[in-house]
mmCIF file of C-alpha atoms in Angstrom:
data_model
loop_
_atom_site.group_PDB
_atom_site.id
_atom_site.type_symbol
_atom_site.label_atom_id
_atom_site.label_comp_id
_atom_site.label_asym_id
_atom_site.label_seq_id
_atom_site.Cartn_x
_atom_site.Cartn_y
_atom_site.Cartn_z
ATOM 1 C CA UNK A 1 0.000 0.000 0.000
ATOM 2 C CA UNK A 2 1.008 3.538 -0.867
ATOM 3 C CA UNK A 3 0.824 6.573 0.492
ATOM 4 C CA UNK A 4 -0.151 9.424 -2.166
ATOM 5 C CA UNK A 5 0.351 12.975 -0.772
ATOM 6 C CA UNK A 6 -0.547 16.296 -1.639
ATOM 7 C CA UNK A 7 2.058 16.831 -4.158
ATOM 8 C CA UNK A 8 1.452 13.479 -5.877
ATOM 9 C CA UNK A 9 -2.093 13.952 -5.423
ATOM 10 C CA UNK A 10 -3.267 17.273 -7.530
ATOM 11 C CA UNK A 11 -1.375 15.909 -10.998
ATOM 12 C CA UNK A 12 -3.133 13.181 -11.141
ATOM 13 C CA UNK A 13 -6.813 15.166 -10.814
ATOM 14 C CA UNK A 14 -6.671 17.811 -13.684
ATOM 15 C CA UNK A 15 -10.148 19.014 -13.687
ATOM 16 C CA UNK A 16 -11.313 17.927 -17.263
ATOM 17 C CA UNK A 17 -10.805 14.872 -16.563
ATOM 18 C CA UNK A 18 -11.947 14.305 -13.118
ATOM 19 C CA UNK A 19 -15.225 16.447 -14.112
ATOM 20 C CA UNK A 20 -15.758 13.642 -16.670
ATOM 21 C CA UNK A 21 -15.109 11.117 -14.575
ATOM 22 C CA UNK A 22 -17.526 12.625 -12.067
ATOM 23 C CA UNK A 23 -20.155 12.872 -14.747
ATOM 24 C CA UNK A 24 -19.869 9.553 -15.786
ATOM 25 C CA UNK A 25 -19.934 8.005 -12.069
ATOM 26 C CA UNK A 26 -23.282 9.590 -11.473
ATOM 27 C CA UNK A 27 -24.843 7.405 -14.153
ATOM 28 C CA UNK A 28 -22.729 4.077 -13.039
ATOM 29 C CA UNK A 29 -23.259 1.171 -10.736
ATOM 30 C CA UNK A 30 -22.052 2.047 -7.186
ATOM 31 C CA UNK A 31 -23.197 1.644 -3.390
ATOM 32 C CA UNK A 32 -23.042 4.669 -1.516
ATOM 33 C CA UNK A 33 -24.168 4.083 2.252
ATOM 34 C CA UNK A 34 -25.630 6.940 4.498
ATOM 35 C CA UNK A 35 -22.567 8.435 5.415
ATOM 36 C CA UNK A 36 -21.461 8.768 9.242
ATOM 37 C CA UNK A 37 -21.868 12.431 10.613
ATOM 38 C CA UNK A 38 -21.254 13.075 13.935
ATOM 39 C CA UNK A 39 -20.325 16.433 15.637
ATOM 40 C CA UNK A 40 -18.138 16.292 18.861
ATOM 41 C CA UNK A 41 -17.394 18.664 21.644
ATOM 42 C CA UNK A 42 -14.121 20.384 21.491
ATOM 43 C CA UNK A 43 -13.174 22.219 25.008
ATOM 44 C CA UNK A 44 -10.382 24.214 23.702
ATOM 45 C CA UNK A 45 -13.033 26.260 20.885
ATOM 46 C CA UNK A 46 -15.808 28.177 21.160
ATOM 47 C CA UNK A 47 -17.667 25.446 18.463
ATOM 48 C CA UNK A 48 -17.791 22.174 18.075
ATOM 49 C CA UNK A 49 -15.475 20.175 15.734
ATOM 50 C CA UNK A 50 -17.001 17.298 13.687
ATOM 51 C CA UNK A 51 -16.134 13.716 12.075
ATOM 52 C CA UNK A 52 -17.328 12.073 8.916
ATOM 53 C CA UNK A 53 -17.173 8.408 7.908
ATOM 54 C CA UNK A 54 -17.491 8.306 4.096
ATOM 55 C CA UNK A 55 -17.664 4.539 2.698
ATOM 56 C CA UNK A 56 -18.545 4.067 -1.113
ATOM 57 C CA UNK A 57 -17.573 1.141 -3.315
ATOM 58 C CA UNK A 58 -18.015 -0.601 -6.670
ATOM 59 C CA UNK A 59 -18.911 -4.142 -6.757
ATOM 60 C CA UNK A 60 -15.979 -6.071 -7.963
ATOM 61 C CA UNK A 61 -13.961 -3.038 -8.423
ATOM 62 C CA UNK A 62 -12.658 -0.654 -4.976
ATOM 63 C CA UNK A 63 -13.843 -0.652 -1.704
ATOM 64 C CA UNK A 64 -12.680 2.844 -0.339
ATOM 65 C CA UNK A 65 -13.589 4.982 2.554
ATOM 66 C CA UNK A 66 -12.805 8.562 4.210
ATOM 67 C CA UNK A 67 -12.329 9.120 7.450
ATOM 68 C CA UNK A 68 -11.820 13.312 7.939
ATOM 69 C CA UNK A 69 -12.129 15.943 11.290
ATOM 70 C CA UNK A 70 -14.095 19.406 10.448
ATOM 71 C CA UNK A 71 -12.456 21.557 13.231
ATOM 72 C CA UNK A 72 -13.701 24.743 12.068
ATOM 73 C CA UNK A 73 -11.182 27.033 14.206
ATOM 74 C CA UNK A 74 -8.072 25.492 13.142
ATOM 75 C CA UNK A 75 -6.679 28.687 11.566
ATOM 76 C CA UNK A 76 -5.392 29.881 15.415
ATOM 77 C CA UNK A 77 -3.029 26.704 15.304
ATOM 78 C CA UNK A 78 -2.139 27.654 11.636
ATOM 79 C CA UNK A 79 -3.582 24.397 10.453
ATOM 80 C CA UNK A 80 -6.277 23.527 7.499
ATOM 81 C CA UNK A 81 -9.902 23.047 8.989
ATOM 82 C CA UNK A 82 -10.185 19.945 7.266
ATOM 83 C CA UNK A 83 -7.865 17.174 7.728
ATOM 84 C CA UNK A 84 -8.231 13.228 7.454
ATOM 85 C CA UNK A 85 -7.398 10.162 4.940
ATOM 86 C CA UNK A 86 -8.560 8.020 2.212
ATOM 87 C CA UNK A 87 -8.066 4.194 2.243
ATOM 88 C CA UNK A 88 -8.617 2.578 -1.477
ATOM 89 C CA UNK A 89 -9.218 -0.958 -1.089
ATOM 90 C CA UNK A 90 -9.549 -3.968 -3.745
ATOM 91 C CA UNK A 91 -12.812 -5.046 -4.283
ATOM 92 C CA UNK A 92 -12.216 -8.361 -5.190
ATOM 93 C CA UNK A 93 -9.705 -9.183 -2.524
ATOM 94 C CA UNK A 94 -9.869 -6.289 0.623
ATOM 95 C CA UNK A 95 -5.884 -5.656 0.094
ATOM 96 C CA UNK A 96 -5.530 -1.989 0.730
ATOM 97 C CA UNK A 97 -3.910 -0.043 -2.263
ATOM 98 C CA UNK A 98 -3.435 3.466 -1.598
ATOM 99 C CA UNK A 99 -3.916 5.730 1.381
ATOM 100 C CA UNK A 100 -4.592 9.280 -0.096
ATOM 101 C CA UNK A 101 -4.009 12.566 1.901
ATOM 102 C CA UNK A 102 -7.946 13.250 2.549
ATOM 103 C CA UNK A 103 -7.891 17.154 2.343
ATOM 104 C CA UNK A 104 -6.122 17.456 -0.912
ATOM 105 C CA UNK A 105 -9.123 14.738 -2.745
ATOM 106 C CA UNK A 106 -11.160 16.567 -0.879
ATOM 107 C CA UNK A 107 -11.163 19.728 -2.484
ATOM 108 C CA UNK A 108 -10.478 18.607 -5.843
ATOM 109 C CA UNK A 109 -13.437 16.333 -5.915
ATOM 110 C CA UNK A 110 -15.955 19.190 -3.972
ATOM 111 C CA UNK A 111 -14.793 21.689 -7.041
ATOM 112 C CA UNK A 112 -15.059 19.232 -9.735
ATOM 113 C CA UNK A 113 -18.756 18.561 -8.587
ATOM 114 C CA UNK A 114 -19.574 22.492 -8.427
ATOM 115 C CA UNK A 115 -18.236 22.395 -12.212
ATOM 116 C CA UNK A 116 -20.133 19.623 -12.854
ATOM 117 C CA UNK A 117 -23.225 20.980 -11.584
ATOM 118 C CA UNK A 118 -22.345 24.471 -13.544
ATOM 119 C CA UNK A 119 -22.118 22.316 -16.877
ATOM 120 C CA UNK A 120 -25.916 21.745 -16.467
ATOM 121 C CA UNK A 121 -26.984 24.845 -15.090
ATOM 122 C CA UNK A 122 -24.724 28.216 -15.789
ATOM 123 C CA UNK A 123 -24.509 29.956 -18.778
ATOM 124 C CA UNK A 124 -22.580 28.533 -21.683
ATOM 125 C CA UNK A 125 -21.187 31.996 -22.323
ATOM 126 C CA UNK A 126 -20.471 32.818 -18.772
ATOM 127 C CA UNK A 127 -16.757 34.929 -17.921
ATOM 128 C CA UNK A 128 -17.168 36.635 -14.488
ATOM 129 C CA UNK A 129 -16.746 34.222 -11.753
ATOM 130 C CA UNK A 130 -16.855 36.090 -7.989
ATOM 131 C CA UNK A 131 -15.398 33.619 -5.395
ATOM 132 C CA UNK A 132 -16.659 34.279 -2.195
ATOM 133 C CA UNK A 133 -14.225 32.714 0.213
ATOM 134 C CA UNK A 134 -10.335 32.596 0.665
ATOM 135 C CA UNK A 135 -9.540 28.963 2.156
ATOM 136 C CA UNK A 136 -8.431 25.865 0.505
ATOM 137 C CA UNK A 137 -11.298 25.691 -1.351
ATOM 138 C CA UNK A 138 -11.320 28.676 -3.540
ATOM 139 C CA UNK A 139 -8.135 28.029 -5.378
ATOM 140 C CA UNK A 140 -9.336 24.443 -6.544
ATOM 141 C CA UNK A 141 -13.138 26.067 -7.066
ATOM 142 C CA UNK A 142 -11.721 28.668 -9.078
ATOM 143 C CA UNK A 143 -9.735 26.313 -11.685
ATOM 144 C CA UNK A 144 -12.783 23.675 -12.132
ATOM 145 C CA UNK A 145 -15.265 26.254 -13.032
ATOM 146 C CA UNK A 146 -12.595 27.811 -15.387
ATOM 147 C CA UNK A 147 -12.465 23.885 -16.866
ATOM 148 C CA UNK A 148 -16.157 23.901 -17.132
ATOM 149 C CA UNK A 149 -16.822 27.668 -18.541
ATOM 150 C CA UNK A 150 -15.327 30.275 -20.654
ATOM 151 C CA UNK A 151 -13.631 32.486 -17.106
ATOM 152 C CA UNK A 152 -11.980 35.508 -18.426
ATOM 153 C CA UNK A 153 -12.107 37.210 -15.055
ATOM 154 C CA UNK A 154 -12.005 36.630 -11.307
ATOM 155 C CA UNK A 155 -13.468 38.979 -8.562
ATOM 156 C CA UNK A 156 -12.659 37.849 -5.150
ATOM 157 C CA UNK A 157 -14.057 38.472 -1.764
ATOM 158 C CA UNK A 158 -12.651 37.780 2.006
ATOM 159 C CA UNK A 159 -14.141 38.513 5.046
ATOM 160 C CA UNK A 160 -9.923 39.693 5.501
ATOM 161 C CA UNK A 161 -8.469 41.558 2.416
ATOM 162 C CA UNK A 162 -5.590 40.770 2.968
ATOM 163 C CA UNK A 163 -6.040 37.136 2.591
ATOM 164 C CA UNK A 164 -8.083 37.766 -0.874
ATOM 165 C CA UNK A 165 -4.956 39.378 -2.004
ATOM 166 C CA UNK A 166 -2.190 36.984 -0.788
ATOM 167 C CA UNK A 167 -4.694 34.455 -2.537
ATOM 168 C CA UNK A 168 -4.717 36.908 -5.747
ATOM 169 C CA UNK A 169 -0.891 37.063 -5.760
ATOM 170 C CA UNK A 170 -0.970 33.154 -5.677
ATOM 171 C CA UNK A 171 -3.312 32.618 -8.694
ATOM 172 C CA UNK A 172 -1.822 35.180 -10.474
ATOM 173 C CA UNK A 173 1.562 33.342 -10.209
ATOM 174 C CA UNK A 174 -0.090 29.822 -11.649
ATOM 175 C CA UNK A 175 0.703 29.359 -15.406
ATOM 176 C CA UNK A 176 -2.382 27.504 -15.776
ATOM 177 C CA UNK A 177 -4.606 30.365 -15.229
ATOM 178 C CA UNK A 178 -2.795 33.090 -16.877
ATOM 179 C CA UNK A 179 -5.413 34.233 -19.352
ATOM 180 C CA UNK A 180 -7.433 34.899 -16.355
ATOM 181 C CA UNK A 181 -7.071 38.517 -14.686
ATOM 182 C CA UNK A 182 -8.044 39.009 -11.444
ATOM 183 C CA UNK A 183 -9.193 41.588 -8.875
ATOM 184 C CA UNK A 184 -10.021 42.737 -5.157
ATOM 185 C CA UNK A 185 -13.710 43.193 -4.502
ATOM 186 C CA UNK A 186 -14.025 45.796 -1.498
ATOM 187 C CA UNK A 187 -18.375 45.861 -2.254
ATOM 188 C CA UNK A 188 -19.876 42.228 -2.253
ATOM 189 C CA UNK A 189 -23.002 42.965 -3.438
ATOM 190 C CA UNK A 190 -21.513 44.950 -6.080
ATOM 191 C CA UNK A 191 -19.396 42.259 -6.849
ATOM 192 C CA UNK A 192 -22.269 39.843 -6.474
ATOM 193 C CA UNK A 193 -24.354 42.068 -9.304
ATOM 194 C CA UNK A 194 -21.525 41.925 -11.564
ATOM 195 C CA UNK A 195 -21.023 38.286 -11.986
ATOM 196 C CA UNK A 196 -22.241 35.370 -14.272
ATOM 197 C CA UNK A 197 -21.122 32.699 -11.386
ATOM 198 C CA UNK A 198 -21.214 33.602 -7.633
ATOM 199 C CA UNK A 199 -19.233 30.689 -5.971
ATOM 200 C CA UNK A 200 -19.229 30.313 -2.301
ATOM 201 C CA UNK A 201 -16.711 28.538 0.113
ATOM 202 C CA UNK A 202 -17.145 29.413 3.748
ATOM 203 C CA UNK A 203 -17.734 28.618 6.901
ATOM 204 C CA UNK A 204 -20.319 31.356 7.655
ATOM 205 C CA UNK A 205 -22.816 31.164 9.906
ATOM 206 C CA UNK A 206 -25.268 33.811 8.782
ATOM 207 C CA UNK A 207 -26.116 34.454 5.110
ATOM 208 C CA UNK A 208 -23.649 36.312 3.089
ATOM 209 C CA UNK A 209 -25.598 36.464 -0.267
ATOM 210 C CA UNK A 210 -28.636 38.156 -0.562
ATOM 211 C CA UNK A 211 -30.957 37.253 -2.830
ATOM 212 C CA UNK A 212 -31.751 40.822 -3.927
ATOM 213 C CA UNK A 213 -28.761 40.942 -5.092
ATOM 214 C CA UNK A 214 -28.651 38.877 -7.728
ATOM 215 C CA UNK A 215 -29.972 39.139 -11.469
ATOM 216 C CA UNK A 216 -31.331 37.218 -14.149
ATOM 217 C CA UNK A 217 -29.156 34.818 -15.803
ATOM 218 C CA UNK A 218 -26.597 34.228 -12.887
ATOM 219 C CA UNK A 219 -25.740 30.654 -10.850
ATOM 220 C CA UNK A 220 -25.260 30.578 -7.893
ATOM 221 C CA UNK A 221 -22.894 27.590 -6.609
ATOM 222 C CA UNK A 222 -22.939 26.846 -2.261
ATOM 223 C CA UNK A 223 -19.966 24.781 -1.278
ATOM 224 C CA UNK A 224 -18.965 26.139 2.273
ATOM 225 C CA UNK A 225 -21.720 25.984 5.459
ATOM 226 C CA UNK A 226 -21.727 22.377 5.833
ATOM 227 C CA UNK A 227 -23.711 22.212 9.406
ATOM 228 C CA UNK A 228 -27.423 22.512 9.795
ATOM 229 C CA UNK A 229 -26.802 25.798 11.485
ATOM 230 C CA UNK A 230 -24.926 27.241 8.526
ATOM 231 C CA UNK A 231 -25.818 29.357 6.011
ATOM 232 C CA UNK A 232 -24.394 31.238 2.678
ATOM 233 C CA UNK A 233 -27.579 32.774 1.270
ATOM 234 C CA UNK A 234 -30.907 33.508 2.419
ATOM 235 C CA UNK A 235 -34.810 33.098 1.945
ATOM 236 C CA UNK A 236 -34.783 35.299 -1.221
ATOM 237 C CA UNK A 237 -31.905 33.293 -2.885
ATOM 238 C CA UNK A 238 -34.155 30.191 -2.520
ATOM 239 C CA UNK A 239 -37.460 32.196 -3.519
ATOM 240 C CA UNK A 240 -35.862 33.794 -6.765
ATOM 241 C CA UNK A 241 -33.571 30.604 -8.094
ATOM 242 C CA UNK A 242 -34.305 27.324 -9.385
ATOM 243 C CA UNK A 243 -32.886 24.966 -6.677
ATOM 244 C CA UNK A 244 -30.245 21.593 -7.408
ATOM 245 C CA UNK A 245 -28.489 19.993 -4.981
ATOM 246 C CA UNK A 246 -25.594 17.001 -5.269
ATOM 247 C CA UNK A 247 -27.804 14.598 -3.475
ATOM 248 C CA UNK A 248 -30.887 14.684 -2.074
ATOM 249 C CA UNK A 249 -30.417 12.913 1.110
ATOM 250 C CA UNK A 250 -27.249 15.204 2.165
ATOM 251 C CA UNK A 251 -28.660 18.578 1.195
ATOM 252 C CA UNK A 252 -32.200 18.518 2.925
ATOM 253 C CA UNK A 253 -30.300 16.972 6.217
ATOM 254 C CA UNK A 254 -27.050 18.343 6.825
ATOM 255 C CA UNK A 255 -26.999 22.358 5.738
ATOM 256 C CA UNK A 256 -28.555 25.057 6.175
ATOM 257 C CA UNK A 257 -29.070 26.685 3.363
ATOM 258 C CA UNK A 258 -31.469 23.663 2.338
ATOM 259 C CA UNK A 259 -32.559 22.400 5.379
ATOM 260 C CA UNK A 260 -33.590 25.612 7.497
ATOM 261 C CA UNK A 261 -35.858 27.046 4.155
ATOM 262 C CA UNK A 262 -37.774 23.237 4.117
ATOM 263 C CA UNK A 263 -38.244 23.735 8.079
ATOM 264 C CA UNK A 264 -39.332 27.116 7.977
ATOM 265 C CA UNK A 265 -41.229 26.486 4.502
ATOM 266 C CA UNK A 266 -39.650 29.093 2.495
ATOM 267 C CA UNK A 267 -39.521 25.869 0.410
ATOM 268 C CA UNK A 268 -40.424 22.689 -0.557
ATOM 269 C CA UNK A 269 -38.926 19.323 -0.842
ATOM 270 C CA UNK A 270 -40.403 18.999 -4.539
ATOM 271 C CA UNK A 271 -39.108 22.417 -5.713
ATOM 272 C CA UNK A 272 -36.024 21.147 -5.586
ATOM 273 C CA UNK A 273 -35.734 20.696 -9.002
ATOM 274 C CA UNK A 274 -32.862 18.098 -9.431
ATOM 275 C CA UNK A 275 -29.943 16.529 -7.804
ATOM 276 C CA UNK A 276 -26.400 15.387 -9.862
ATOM 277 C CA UNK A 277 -27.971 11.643 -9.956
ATOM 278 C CA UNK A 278 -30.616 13.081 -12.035
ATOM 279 C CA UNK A 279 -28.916 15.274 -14.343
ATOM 280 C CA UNK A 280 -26.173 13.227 -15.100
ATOM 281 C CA UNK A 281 -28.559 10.459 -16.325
ATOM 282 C CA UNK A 282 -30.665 12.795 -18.011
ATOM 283 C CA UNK A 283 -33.846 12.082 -15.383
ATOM 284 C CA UNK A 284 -34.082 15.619 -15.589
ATOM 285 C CA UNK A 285 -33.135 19.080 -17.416
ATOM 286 C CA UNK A 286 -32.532 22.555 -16.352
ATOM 287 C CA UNK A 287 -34.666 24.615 -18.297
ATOM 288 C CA UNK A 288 -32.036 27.629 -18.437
ATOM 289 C CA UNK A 289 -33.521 30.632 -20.064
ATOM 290 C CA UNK A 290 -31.971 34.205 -19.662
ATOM 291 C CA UNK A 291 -33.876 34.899 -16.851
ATOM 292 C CA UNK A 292 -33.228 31.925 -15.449
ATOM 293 C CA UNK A 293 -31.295 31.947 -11.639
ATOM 294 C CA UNK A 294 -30.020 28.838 -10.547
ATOM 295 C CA UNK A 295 -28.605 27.502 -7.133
ATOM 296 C CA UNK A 296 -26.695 24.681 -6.455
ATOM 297 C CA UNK A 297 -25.972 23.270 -3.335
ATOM 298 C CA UNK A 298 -23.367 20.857 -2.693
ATOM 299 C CA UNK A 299 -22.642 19.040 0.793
ATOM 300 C CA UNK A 300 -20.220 16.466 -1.025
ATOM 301 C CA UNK A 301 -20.900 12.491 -1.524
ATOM 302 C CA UNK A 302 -19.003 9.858 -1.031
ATOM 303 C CA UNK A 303 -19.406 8.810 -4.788
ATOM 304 C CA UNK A 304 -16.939 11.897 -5.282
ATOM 305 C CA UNK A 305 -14.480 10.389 -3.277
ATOM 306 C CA UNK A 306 -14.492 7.337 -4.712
ATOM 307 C CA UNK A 307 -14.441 8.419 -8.109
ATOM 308 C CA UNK A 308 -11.693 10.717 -7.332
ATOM 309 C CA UNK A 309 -9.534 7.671 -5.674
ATOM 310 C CA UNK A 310 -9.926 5.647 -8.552
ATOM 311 C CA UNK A 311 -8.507 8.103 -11.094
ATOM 312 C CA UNK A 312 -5.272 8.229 -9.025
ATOM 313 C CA UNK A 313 -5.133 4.637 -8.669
ATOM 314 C CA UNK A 314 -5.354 4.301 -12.179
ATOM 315 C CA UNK A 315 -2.759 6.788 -12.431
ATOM 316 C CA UNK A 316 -0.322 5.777 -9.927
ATOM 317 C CA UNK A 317 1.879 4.718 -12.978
ATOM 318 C CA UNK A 318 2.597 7.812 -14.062
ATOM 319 C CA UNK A 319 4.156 8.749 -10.281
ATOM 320 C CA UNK A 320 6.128 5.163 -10.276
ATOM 321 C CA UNK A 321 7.365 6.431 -13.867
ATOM 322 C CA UNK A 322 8.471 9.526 -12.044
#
């Protein structure tokens, strides 16, 4: 068994082809149990930390699960929020075959779904992508959607500007995203009227995207707020979009931004008008027009994962080549 770290890690998963991949997964054969989400008390924050069990696997095939911790105030030790491994198993046999830093599949396969979802649902023609978020995320979130649309230009937003600009200085250095210019925004509901694709990675608590805000033609894509007791956008996002999610049985359950509008009735289980499953297999369309807003919410599936762990096995080559 192998250990496959960061570095090795985000060659293997260039977004066109993991974004395939994805696609193609969602219409496949695999078993995807409930997956294991339990939130724990942590004495030394102010909120609780929280562990997910992730198993997934494809008769015959892999066997593969993710173990990961959610500690949401991590950045006072100087350490990612999200940490945790994969274990790829044979299916045939049980022998392990790789161990795969969590965090770094993670956020490849989380982005990859959002530009999955945006192949469905965004404009064809859109450029303007406003990230909404500085962490580990946005990087990844900003080079899938680029994969999946036509991005000529980048606004982004952090609650700390300076952290939106160190990020800035980073993408600007990356070769692969050089035809891309990019910007500060200081306004986020200017920046929010001003872009084809809002993407949003945090861990807020409270809304940060109004639904006033935003104009015919744009999608909206929620990746961050992953507690029941989180949310990204409010009651007027929900009232003035058409509403997809990854998976039903993760969205309505585990985040707010679905879960709190069913409660409180700003919306109903049945307007939720598709989840990956169902596009991918062509169950169901989005009926994009130009006045069209949609949202898509994404709370991450264990499908991903697995996906995602079986490119790199079937890559692993290329790094024993190295």
């Amino acid at each position: 068994m192998r250990f496959i770290s960061k570095e090795e890690i985000s060659p293997l998963l260039d977004f066109p082809s993991l974004i395939d991949r994805l696609e193609q997964a969602f219409q496949g054969n695999y078993t995807i149990p409930q997956r294991h989400h339990h939130d724990y008390d942590n004495p030394n924050a102010d909120r609780e930390s929280t562990l997910l069990l992730m198993p997934a696997w494809e008769a015959g095939k892999h066997v593969g699960v993710k173990i990961v911790t959610v500690s949401p105030e991590n950045g006072k030790h100087d350490l990612p929020a999200i940490q945790g491994l994969y274990l790829l198993m044979d299916g045939d046999t049980g022998t392990p075959k790789a161990l795969c830093d969590a965090k770094t599949l993670t956020v490849k396969r989380t982005a990859a779904a959002s530009a999955l979802a945006s192949r469905f649902l965004s404009a064809p023609d859109s450029k303007h992508l406003l990230m909404v978020g500085t962490g580990a995320l946005a990087p990844e979130l900003i080079k899938a959607h680029s994969a999946a649309r036509p991005i000529e230009k980048v606004t982004l937003w952090g609650r700390t500007p300076e952290k939106a600009k160190q990020l800035a200085e980073e993408l600007v250095a990356d070769n692969a995203l050089e035809h891309i210019t990019f910007s500060i925004a200081e306004n986020l509901e200017s920046a929010v009227a001003e872009a084809d694709i809002i993407s949003c990675a945090t861990l807020s608590q409270t809304p940060l995207i109004s639904g006033k805000w935003l104009r015919p033609g744009q999608h909206l894509d929620l990746v961050g707020a992953y507690r029941p007791d989180m949310r990204e956008a409010d009651d007027d996002c929900i009232l003035r979009s058409e509403v997809y999610v990854d998976t039903y049985a993760g969205a309505t359950k585990e985040c707010g931004d679905i879960r709190i509008p069913l409660e409180e009735g700003t919306l109903k289980l049945e307007e939720i008008r598709a989840d990956l499953f169902e596009l991918c297999k062509k169950e169901k369309t989005a009926s994009r027009t130009a006045e069209t807003i949609t949202m898509f919410k994404s709370v991450g599936h264990a499908l991903e994962d697995l996906t995602a762990a079986q490119l790199i096995d079937e890559r692993l080559p290329q790094l024993n080549e190295a």
